[in-house]
PDB file of C-alpha atoms in Angstrom:
ATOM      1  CA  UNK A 291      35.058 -17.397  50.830  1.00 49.00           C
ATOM      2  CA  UNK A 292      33.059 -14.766  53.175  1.00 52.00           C
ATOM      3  CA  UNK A 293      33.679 -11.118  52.367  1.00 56.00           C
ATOM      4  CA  UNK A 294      35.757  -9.781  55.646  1.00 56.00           C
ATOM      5  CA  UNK A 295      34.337  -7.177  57.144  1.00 62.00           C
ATOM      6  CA  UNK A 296      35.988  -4.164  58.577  1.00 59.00           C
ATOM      7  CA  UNK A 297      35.031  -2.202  62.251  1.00 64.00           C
ATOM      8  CA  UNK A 298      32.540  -0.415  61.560  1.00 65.00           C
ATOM      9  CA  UNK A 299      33.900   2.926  61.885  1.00 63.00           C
ATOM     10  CA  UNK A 300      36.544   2.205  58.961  1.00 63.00           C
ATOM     11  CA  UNK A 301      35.601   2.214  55.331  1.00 60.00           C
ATOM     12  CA  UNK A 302      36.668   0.175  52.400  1.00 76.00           C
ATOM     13  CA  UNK A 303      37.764   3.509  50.846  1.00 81.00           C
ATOM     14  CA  UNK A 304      39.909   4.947  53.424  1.00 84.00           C
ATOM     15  CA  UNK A 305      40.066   8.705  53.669  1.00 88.00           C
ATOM     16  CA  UNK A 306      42.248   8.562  56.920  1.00 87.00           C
ATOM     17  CA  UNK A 307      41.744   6.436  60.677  1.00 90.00           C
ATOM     18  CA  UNK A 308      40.283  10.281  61.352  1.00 94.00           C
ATOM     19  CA  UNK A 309      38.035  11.265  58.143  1.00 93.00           C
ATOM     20  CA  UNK A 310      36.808   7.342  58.269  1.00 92.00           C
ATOM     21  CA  UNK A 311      35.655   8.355  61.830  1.00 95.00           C
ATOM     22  CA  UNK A 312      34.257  11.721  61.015  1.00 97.00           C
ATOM     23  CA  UNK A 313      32.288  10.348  57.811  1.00 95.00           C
ATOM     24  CA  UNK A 314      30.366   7.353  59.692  1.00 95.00           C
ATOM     25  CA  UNK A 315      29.872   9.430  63.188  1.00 97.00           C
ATOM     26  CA  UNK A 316      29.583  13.037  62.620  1.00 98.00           C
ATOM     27  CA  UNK A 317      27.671  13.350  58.796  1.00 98.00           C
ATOM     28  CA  UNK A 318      27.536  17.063  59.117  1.00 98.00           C
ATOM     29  CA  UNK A 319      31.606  16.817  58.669  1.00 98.00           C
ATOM     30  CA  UNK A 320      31.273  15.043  55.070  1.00 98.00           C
ATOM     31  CA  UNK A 321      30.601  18.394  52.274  1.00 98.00           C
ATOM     32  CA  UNK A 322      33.957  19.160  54.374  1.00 98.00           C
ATOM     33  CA  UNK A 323      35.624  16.210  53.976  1.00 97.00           C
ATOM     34  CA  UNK A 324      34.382  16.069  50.262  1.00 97.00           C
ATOM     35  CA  UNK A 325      37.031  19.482  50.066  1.00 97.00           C
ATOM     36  CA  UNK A 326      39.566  17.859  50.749  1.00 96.00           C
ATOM     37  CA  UNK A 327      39.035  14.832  49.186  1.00 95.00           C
ATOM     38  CA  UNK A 328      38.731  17.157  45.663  1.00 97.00           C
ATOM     39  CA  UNK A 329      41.853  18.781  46.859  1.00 96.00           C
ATOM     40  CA  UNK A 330      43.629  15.146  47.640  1.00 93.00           C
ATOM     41  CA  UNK A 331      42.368  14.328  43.827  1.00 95.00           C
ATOM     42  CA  UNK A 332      43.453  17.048  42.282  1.00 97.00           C
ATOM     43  CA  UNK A 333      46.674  17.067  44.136  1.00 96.00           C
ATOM     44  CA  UNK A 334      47.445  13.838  42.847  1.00 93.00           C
ATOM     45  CA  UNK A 335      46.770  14.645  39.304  1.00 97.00           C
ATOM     46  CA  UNK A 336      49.092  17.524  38.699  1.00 98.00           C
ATOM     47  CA  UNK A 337      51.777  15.597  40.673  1.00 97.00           C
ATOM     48  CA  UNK A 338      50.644  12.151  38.916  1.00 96.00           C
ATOM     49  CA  UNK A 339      51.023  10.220  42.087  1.00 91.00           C
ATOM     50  CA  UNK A 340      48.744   7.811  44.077  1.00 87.00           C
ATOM     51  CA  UNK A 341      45.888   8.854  46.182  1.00 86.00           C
ATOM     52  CA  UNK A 342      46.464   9.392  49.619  1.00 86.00           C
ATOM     53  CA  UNK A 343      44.316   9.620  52.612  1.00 84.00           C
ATOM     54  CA  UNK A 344      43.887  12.893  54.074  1.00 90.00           C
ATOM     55  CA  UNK A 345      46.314  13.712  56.819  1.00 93.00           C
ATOM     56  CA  UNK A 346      45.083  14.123  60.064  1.00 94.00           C
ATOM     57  CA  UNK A 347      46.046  17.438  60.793  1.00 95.00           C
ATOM     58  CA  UNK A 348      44.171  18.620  57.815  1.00 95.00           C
ATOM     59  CA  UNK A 349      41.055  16.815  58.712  1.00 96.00           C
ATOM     60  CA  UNK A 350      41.215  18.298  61.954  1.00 97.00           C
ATOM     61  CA  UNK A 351      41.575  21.592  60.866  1.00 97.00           C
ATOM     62  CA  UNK A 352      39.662  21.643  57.516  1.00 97.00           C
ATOM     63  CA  UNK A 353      36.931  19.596  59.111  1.00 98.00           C
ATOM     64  CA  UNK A 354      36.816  19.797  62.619  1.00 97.00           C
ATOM     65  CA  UNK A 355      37.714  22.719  63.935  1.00 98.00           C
ATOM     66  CA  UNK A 356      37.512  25.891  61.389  1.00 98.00           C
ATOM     67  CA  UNK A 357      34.107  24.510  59.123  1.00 98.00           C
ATOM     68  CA  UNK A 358      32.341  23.406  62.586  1.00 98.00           C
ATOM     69  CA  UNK A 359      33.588  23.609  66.163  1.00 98.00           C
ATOM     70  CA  UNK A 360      34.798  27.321  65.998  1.00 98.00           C
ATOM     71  CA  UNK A 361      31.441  28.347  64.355  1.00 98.00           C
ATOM     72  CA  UNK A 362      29.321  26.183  67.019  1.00 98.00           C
ATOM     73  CA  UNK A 363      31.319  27.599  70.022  1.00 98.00           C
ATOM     74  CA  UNK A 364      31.125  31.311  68.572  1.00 97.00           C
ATOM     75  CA  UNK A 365      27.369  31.338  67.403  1.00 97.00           C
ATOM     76  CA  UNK A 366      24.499  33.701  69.874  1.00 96.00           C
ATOM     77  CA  UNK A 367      23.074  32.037  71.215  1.00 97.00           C
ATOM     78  CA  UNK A 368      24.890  28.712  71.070  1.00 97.00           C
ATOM     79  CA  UNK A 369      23.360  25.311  70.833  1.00 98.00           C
ATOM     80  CA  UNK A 370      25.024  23.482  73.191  1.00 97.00           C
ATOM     81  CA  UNK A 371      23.489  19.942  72.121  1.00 98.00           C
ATOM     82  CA  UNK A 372      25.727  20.863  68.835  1.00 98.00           C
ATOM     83  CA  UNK A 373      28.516  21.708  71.240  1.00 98.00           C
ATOM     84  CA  UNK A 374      28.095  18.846  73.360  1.00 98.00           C
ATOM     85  CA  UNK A 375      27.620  16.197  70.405  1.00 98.00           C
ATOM     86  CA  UNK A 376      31.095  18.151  68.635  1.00 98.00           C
ATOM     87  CA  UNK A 377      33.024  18.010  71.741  1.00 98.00           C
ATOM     88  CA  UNK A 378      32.211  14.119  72.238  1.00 98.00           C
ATOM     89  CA  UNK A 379      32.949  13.357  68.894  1.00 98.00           C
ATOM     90  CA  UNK A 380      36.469  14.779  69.291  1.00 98.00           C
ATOM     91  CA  UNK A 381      36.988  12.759  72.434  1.00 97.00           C
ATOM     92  CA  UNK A 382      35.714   9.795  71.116  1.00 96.00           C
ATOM     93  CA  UNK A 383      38.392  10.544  67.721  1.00 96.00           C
ATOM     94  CA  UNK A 384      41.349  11.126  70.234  1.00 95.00           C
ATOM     95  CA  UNK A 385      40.844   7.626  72.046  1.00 92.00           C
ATOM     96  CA  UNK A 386      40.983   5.824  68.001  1.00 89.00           C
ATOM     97  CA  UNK A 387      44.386   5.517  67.851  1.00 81.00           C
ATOM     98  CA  UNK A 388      46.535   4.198  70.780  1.00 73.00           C
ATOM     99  CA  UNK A 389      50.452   5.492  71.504  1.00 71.00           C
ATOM    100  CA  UNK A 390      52.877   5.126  69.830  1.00 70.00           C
ATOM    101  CA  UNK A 391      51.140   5.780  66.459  1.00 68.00           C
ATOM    102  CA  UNK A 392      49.370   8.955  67.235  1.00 81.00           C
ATOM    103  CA  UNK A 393      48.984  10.837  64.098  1.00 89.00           C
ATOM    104  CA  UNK A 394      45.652  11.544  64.857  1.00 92.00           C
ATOM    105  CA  UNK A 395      45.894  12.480  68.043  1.00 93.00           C
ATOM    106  CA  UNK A 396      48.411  15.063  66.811  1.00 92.00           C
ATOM    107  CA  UNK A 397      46.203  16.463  64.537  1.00 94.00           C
ATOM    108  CA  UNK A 398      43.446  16.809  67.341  1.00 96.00           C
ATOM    109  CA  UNK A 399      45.989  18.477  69.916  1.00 95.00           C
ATOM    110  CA  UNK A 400      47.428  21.268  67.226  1.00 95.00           C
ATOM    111  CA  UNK A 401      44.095  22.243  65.831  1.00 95.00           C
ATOM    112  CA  UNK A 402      41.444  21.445  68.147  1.00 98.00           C
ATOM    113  CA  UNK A 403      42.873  20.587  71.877  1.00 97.00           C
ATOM    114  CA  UNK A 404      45.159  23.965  71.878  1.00 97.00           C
ATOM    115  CA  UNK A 405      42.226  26.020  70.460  1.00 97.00           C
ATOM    116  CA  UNK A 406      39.763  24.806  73.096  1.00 98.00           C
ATOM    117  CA  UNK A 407      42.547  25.446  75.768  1.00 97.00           C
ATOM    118  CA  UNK A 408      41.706  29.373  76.137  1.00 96.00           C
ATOM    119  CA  UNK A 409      39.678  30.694  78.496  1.00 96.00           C
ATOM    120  CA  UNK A 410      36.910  31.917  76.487  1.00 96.00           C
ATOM    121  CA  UNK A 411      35.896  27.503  75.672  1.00 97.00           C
ATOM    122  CA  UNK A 412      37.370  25.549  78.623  1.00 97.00           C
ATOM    123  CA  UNK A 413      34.702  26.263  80.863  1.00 97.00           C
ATOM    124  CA  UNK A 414      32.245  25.660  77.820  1.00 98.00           C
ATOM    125  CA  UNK A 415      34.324  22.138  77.342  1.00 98.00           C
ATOM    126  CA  UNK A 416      34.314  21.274  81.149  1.00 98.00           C
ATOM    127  CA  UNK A 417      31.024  21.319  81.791  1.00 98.00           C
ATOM    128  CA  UNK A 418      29.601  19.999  78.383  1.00 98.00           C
ATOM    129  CA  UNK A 419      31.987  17.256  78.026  1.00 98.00           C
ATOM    130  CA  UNK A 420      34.261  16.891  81.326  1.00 98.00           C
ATOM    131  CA  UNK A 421      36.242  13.557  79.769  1.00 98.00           C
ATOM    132  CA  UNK A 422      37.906  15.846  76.913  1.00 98.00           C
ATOM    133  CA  UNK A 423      38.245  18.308  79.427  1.00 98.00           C
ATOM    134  CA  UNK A 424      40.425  16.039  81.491  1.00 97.00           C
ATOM    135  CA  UNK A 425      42.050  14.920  78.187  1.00 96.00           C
ATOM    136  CA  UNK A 426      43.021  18.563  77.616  1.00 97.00           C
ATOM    137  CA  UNK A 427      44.273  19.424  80.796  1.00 96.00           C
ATOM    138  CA  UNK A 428      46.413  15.412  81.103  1.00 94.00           C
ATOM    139  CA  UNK A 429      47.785  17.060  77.590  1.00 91.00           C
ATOM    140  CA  UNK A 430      48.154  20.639  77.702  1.00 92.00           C
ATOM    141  CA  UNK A 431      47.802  21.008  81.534  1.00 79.00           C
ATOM    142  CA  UNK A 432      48.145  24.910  81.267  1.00 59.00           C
TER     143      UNK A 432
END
């Protein structure tokens, strides 16, 4: 029998529809999804339970937004490839997962939609990467 093969974006050892994305498409995200992948471990040991995948809240906040888009969009001077390549990776994550099950996009709205949503990065975000910029404002629409 053939060995199935899964979409390429999703691994055999799941860490989450979100961290599976982040691992294969954005490898500067994987020493922080190896956090919380020690964390999920050791979670599970002192509560002797299963693993778990890593919810997608904490991937985007532990991952996404505090360990890389926060520093990218505060650095002097920024690199706005960096910017440009974060903010397409986080539009590309948001359009993963189709309503109703949006756990990931969720995750993406709390931590990293609402904190581009200021006025200080939506200008940054609208002309860098107008598609989550219209994904913010469809969302948020402040």
């Amino acid at each position: 029998m053939p060995e199935q093969t899964s979409p390429p974006w999703k691994m055999r050892w799941s860490i989450g529809l979100l961290g599976d994305f982040l691992w294969m498409n954005l490898p500067e995200s994987r020493p922080f999804l190896a956090e919380r992948i020690a964390a999920e471990v050791g979670e599970a040991i002192e509560l002797d339970r299963e693993l778990q995948p890593i919810q997608p809240m904490d991937t985007a906040r532990d991952v996404l937004w505090y360990p890389l888009i926060q520093p990218a969009l505060d650095a002097r001077p920024r690199d706005e490839e960096w910017v440009a390549r974060l903010l397409r990776v986080v539009r590309e994550a948001w359009e993963l997962e189709p309503p109703p099950w949006e756990d990931t996009r969720y995750g993406l709205r709390v931590y990293v939609l609402e904190n581009l949503d200021v006025p200080d990065c939506l200008p940054i975000v609208e002309r860098l990467e107008p598609a989550l910029y219209a994904v913010i404002r469809s969302e948020i629409g402040s």
